[in-house]
PDB file of C-alpha atoms in Angstrom:
ATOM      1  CA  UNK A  20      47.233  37.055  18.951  1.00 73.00           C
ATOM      2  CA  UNK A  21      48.814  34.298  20.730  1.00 81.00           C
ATOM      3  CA  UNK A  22      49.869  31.198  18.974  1.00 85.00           C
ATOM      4  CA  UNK A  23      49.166  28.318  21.925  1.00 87.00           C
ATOM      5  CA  UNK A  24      50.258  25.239  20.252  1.00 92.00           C
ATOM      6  CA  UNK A  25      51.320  24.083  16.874  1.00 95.00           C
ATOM      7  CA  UNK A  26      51.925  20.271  15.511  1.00 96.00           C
ATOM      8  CA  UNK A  27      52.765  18.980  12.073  1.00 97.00           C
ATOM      9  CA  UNK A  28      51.345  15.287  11.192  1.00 97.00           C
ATOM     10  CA  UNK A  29      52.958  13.901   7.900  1.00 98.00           C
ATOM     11  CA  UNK A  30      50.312  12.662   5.799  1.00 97.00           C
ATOM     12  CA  UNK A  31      51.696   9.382   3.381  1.00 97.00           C
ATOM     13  CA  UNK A  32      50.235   9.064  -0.128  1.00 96.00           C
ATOM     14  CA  UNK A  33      48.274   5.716  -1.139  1.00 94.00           C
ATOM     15  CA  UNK A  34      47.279   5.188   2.734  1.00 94.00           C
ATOM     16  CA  UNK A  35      43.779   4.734   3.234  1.00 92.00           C
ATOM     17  CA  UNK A  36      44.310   2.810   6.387  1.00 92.00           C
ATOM     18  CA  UNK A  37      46.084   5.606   8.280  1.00 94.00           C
ATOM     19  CA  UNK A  38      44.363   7.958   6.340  1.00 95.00           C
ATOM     20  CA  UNK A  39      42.727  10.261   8.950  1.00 95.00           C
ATOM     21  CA  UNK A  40      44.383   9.780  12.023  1.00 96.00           C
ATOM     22  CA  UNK A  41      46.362  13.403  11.477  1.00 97.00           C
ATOM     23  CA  UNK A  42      42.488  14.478  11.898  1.00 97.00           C
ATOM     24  CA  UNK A  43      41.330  12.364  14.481  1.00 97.00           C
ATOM     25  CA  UNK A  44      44.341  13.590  16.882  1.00 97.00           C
ATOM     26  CA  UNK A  45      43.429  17.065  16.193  1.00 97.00           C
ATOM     27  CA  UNK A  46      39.800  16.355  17.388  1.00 96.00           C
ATOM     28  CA  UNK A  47      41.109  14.969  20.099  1.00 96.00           C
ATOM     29  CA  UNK A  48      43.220  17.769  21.173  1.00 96.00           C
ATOM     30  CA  UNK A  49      40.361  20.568  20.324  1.00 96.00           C
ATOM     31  CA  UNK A  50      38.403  18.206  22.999  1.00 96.00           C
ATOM     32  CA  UNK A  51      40.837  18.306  25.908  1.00 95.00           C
ATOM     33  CA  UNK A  52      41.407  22.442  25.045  1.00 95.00           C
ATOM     34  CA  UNK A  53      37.025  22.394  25.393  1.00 95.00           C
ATOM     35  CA  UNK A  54      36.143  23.895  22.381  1.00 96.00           C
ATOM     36  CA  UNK A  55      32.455  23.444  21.162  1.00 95.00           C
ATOM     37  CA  UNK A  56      31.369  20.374  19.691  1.00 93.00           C
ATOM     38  CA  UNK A  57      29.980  21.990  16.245  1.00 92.00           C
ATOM     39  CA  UNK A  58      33.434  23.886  15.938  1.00 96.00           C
ATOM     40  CA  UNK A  59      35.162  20.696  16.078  1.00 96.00           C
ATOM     41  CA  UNK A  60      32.560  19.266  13.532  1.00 94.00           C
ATOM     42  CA  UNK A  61      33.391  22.037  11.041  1.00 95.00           C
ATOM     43  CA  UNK A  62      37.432  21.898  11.440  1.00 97.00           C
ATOM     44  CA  UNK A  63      37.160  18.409  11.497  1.00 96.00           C
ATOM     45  CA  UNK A  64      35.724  17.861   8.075  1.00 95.00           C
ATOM     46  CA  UNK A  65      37.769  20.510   6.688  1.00 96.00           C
ATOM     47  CA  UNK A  66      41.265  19.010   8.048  1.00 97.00           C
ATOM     48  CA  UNK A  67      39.841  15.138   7.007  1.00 96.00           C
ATOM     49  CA  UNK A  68      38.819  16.337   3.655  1.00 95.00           C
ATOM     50  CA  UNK A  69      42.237  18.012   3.566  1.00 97.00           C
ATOM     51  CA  UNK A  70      44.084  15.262   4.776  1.00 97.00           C
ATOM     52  CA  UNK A  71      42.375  12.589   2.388  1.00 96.00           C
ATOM     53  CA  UNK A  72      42.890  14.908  -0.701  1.00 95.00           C
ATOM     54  CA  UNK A  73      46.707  14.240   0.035  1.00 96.00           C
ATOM     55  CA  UNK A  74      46.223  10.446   0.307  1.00 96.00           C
ATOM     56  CA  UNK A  75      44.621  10.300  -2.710  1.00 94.00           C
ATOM     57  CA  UNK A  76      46.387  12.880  -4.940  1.00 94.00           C
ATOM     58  CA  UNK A  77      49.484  13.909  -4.374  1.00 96.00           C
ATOM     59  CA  UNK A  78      52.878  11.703  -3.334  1.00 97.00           C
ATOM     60  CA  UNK A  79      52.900  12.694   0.543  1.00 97.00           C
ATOM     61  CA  UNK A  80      52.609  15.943   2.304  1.00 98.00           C
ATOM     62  CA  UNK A  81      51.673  16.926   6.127  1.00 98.00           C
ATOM     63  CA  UNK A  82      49.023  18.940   8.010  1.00 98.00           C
ATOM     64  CA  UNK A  83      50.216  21.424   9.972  1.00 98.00           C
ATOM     65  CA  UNK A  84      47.421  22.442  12.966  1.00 97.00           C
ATOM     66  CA  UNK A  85      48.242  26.055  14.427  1.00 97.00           C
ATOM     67  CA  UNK A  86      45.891  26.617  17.647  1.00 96.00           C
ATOM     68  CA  UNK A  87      46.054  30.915  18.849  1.00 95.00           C
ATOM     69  CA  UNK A  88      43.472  31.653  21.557  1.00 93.00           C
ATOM     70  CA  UNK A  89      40.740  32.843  19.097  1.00 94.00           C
ATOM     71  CA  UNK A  90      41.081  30.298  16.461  1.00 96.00           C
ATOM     72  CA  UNK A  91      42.502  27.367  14.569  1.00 97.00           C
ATOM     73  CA  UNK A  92      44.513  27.439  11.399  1.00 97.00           C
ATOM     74  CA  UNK A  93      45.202  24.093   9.066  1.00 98.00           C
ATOM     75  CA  UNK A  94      47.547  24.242   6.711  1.00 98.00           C
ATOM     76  CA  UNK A  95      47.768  20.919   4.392  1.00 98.00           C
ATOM     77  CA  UNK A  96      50.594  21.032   1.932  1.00 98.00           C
ATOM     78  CA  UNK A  97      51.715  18.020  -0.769  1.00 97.00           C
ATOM     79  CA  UNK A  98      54.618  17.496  -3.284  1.00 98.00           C
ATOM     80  CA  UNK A  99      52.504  15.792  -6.377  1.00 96.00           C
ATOM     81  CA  UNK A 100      50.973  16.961  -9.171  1.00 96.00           C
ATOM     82  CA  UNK A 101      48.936  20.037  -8.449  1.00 95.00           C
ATOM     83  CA  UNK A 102      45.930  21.591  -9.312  1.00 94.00           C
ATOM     84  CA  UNK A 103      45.517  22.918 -12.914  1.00 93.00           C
ATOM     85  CA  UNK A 104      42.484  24.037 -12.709  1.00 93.00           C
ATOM     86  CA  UNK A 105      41.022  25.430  -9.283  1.00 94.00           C
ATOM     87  CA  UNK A 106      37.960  27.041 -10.378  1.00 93.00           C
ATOM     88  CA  UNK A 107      37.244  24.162 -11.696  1.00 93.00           C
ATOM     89  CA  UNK A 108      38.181  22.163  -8.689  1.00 93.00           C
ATOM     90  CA  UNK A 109      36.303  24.262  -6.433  1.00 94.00           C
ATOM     91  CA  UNK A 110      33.037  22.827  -8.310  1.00 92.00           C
ATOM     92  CA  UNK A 111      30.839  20.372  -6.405  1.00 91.00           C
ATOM     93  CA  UNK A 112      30.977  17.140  -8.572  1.00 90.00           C
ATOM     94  CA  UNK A 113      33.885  17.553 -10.349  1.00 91.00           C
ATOM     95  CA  UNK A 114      36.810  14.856  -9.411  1.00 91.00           C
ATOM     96  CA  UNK A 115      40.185  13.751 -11.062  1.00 91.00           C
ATOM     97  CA  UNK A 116      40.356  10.839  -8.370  1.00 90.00           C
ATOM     98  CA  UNK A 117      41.052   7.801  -9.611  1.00 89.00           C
ATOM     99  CA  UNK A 118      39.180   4.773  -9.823  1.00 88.00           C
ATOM    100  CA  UNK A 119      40.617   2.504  -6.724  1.00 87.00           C
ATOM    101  CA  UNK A 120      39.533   6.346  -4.722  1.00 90.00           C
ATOM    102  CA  UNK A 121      36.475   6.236  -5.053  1.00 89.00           C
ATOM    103  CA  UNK A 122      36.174   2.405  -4.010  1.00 86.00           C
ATOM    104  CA  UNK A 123      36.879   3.730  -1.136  1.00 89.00           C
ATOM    105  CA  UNK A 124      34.666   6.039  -0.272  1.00 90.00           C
ATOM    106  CA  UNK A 125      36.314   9.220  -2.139  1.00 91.00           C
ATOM    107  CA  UNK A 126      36.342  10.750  -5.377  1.00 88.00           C
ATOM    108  CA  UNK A 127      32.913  12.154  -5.247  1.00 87.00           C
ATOM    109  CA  UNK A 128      33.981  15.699  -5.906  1.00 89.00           C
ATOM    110  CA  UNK A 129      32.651  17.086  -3.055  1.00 89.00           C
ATOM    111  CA  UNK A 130      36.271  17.329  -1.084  1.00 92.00           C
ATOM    112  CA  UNK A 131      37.008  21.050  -1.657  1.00 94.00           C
ATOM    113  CA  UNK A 132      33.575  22.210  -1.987  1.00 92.00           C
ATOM    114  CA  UNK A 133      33.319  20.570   1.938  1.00 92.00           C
ATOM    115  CA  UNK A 134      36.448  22.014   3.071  1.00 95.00           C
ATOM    116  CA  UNK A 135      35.435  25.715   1.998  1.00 95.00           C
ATOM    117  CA  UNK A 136      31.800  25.292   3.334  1.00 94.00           C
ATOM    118  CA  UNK A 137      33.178  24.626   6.630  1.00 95.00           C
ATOM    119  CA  UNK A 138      35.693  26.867   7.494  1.00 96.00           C
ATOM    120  CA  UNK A 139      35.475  30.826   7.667  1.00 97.00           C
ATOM    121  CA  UNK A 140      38.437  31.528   5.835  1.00 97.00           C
ATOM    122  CA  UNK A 141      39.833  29.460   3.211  1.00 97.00           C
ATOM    123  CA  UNK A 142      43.032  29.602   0.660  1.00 97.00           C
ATOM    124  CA  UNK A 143      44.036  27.705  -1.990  1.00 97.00           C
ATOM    125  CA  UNK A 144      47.326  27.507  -4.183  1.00 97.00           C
ATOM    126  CA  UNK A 145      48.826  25.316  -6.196  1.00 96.00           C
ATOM    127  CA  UNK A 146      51.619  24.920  -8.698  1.00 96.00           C
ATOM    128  CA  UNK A 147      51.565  22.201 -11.229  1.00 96.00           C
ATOM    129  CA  UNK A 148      54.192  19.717 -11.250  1.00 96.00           C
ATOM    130  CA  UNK A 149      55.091  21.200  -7.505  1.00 97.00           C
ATOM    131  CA  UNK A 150      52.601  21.310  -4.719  1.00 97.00           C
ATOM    132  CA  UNK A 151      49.288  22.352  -3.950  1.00 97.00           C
ATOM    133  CA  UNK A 152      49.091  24.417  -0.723  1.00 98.00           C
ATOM    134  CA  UNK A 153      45.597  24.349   1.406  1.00 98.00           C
ATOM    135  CA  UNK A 154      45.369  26.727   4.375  1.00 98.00           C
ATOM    136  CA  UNK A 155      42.277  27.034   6.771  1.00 98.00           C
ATOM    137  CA  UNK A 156      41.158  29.371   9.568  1.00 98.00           C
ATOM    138  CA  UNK A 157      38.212  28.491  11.604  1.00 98.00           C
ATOM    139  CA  UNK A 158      37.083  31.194  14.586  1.00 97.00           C
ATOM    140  CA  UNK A 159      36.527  29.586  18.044  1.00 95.00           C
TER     141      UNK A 159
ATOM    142  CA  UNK B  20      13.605   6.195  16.916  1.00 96.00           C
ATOM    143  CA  UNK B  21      15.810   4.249  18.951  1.00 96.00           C
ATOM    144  CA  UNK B  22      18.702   1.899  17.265  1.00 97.00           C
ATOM    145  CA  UNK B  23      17.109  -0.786  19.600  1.00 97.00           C
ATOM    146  CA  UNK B  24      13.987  -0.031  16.926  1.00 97.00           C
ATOM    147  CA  UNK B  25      16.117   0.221  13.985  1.00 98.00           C
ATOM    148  CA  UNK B  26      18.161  -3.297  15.000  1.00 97.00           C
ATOM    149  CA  UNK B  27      14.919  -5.349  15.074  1.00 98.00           C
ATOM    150  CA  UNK B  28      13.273  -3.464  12.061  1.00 98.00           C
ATOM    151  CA  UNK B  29      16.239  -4.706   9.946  1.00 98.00           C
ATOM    152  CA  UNK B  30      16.765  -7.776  11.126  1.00 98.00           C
ATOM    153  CA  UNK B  31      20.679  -6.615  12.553  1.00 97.00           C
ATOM    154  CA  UNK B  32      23.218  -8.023  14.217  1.00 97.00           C
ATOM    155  CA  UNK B  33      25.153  -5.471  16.881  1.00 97.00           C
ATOM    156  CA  UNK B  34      29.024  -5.915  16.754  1.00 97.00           C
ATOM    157  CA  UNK B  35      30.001  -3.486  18.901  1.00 97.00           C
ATOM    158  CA  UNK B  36      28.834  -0.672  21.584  1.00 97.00           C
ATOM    159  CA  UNK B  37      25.663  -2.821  22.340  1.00 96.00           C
ATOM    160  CA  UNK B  38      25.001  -0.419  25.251  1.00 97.00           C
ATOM    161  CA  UNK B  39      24.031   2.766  22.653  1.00 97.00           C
ATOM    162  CA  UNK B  40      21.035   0.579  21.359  1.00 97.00           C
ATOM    163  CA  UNK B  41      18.993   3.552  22.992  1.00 97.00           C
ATOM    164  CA  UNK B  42      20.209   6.390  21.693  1.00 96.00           C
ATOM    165  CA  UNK B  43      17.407   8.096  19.885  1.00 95.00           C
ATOM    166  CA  UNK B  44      18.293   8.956  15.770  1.00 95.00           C
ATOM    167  CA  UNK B  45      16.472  11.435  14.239  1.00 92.00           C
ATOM    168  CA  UNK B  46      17.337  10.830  10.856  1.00 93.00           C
ATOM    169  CA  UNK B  47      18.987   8.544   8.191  1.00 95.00           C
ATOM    170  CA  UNK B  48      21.906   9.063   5.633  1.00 95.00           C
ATOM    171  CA  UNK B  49      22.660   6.244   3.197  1.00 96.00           C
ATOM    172  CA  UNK B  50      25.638   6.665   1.278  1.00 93.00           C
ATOM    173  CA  UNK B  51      28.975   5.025  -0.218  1.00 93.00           C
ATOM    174  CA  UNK B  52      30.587   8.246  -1.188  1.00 91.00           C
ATOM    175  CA  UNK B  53      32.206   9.894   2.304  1.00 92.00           C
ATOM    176  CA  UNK B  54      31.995  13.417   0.930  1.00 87.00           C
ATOM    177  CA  UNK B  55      28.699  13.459   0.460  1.00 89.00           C
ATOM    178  CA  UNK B  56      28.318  11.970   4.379  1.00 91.00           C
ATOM    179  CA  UNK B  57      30.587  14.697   5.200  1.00 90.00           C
ATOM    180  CA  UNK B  58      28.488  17.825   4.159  1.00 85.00           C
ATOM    181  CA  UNK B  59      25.849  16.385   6.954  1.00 77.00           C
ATOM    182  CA  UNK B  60      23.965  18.814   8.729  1.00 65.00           C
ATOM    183  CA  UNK B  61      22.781  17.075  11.816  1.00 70.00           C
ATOM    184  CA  UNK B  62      24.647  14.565  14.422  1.00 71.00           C
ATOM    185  CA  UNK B  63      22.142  12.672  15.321  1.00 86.00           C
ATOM    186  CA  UNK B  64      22.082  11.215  11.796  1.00 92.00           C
ATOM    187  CA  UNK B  65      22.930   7.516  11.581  1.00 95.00           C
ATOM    188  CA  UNK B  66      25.121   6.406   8.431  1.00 96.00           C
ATOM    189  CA  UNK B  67      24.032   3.318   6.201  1.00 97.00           C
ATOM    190  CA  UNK B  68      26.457   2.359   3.884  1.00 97.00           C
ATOM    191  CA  UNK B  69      27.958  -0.389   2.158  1.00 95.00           C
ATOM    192  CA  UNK B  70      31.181   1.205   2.309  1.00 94.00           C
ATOM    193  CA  UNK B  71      32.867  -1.122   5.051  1.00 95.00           C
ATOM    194  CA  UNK B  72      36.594  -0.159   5.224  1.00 93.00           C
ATOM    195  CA  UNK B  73      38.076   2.079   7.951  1.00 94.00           C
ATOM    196  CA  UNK B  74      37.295   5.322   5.992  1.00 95.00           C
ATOM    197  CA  UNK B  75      33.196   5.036   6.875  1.00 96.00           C
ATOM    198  CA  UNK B  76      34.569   4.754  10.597  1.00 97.00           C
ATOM    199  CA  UNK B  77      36.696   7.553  10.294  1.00 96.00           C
ATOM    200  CA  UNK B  78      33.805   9.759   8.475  1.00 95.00           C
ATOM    201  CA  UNK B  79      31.563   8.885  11.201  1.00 95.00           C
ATOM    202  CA  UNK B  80      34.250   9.870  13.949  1.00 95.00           C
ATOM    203  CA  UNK B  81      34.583  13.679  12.464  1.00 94.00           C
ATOM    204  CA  UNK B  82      30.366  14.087  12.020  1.00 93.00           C
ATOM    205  CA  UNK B  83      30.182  12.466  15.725  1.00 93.00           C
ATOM    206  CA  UNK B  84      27.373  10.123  14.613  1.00 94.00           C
ATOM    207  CA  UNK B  85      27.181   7.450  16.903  1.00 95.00           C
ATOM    208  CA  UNK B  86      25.768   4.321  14.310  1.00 97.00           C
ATOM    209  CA  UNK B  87      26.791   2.803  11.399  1.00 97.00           C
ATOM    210  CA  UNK B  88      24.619   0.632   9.713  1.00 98.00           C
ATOM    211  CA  UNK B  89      26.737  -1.818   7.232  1.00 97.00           C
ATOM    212  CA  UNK B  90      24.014  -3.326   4.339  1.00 97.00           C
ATOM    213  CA  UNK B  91      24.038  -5.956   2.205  1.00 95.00           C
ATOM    214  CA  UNK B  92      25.096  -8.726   4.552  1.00 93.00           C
ATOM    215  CA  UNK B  93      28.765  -7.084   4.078  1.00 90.00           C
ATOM    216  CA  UNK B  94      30.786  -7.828   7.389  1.00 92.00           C
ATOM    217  CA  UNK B  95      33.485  -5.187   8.007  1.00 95.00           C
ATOM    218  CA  UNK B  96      36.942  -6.528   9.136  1.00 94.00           C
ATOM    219  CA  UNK B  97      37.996  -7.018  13.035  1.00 96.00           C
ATOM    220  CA  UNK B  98      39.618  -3.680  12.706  1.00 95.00           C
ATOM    221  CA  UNK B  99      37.031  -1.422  11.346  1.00 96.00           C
ATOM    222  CA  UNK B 100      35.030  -2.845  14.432  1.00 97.00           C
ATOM    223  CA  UNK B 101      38.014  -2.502  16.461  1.00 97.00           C
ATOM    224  CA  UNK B 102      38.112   1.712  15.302  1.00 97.00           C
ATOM    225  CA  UNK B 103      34.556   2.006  15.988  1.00 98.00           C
ATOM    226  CA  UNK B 104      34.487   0.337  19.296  1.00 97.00           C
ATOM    227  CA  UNK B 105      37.504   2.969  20.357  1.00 96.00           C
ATOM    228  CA  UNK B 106      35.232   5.807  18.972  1.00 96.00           C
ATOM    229  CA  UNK B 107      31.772   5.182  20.783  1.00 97.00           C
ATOM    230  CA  UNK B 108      30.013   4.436  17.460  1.00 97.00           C
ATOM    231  CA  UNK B 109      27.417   1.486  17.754  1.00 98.00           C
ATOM    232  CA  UNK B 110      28.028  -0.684  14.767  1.00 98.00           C
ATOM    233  CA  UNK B 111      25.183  -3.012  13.581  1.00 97.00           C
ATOM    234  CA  UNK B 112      25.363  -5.497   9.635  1.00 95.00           C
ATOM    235  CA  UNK B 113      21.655  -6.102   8.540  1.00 98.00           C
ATOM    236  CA  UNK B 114      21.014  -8.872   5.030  1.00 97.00           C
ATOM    237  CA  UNK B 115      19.471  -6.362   3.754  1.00 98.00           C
ATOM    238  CA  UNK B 116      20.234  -4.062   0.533  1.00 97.00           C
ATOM    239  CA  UNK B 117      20.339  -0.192   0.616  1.00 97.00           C
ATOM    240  CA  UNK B 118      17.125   0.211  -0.623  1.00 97.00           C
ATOM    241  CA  UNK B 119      15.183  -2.063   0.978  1.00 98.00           C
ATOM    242  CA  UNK B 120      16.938  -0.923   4.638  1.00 98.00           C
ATOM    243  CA  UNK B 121      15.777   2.971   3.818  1.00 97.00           C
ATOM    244  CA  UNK B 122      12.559   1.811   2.846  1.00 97.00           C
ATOM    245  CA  UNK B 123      11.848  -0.080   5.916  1.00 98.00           C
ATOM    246  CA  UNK B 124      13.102   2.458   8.102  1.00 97.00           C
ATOM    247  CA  UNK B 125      11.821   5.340   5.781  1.00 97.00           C
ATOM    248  CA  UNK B 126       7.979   3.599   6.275  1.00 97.00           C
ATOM    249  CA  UNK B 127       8.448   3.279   9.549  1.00 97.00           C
ATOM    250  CA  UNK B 128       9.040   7.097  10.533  1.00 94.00           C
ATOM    251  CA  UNK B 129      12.636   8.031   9.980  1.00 95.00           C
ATOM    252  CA  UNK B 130      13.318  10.842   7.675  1.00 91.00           C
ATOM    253  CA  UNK B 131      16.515  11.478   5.633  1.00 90.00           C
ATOM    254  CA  UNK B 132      19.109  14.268   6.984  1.00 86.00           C
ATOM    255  CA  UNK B 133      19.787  17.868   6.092  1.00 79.00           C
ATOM    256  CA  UNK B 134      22.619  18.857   4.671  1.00 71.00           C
ATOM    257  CA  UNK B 135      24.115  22.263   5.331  1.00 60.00           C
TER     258      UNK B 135
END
């Protein structure tokens, strides 16, 4: 398997203005490389999800987008506080966001849930205290 | 039904991408909470919210939908309209609340999306 292209966006904690733009370039770039619109949609939600999770919870990581001929893989890592939890993370409607997150939009619970609905391979790990490591494959 | 259809039915004002007024929604998704507009099924889905920071642009942008519809009578800043503008998503502010919007638009054919 050939690895085509790989770039690394840092992600900063707290900023909901930037917030998403890691994502948005990687749409972009999956449009000029012509894959299909509804692939796009799924990776798309996966890496935003992804990439808002570190915004909100951690103290700053990146997204890392790995393009091979056959697929995509996202990896979004953070320094903060980890997941204690991840079963329990994993389940639709349950959130430790804060207050001022979900004034903006987030918080809902639904962030991991989305992010494994919408890719076809999906791992999780996390250390508390350390990091919490997300990585995602989606087929072309 | 067209947005054209949707403007007049709630009273909107356009500011920005005037020119999609006739793209043709199928269904309706009204929402503050982004995750929940994320798990959305179908593009042709138009977003009412009264969620208007940059983050409602930027969930629109990765589902492709092509309106956002900002109740309440709650203006979005120059560069939320500025985003959406960039993006090809038709932006239009109507005076009225969330529930009286969808119920308008809900009597007058449009359905709410699927989720996937």
């Amino acid at each position: 398997m050939q690895e085509l292209l790989s770039i690394k966006y840092d992600v900063e904690s707290g900023d909901f203005i930037r917030g998403g733009e890691a994502s948005s370039s990687i749409k972009k770039l999956l449009q000029q490389l012509g894959i299909k619109a509804d692939i796009i949609k799924r990776i798309c939600v996966a890496c935003y999800e992804a990439e808002m999770n570190i915004v909100i919870h951690s103290l700053g990581g990146y997204i890392e987008a790995k393009i091979f001929n056959n697929k995509i893989e996202i990896v979004a890592k953070d320094k903060g506080p980890g997941i204690e939890n991840i079963d329990l993370a994993m389940k639709e409607g349950y959130s430790t966001a804060p207050e001022y997150a979900r004034e903006m939009g987030f918080g809902g619970g639904m962030g991991l849930p989305n992010m494994k609905k919408s890719c076809d391979e999906f791992y999780i790990e996390s250390k508390i205290g350390e990091y919490t490591e997300v990585r995602m494959v989606v087929y072309f | 039904m067209k947005l054209g259809k949707i403007k007049e039915l709630l009273e909107a004002e356009v500011l920005c991408n005037e020119e999609l007024l006739d793209y043709e929604a199928v269904s309706v998704f009204a929402c503050d909470l982004m995750s929940d507009v994320l798990s959305l099924a179908k593009k042709e889905t138009i977003l009412l919210t009264g969620l208007t920071n940059i983050q409602a642009v930027r969930t629109a942008e990765m589902l492709d939908l092509r309106c956002i519809i900002f109740v309440r009578n709650k203006r979005p800043d120059e560069s939320v309209i500025e985003l959406a503008r960039e993006k090809g998503i038709c932006v239009l502010f109507t005076k009225y609340t969330m529930f009286t919007a969808c119920g308008i638009l809900y009597t007058n054919g449009l359905k709410g999306a699927d989720m996937f």
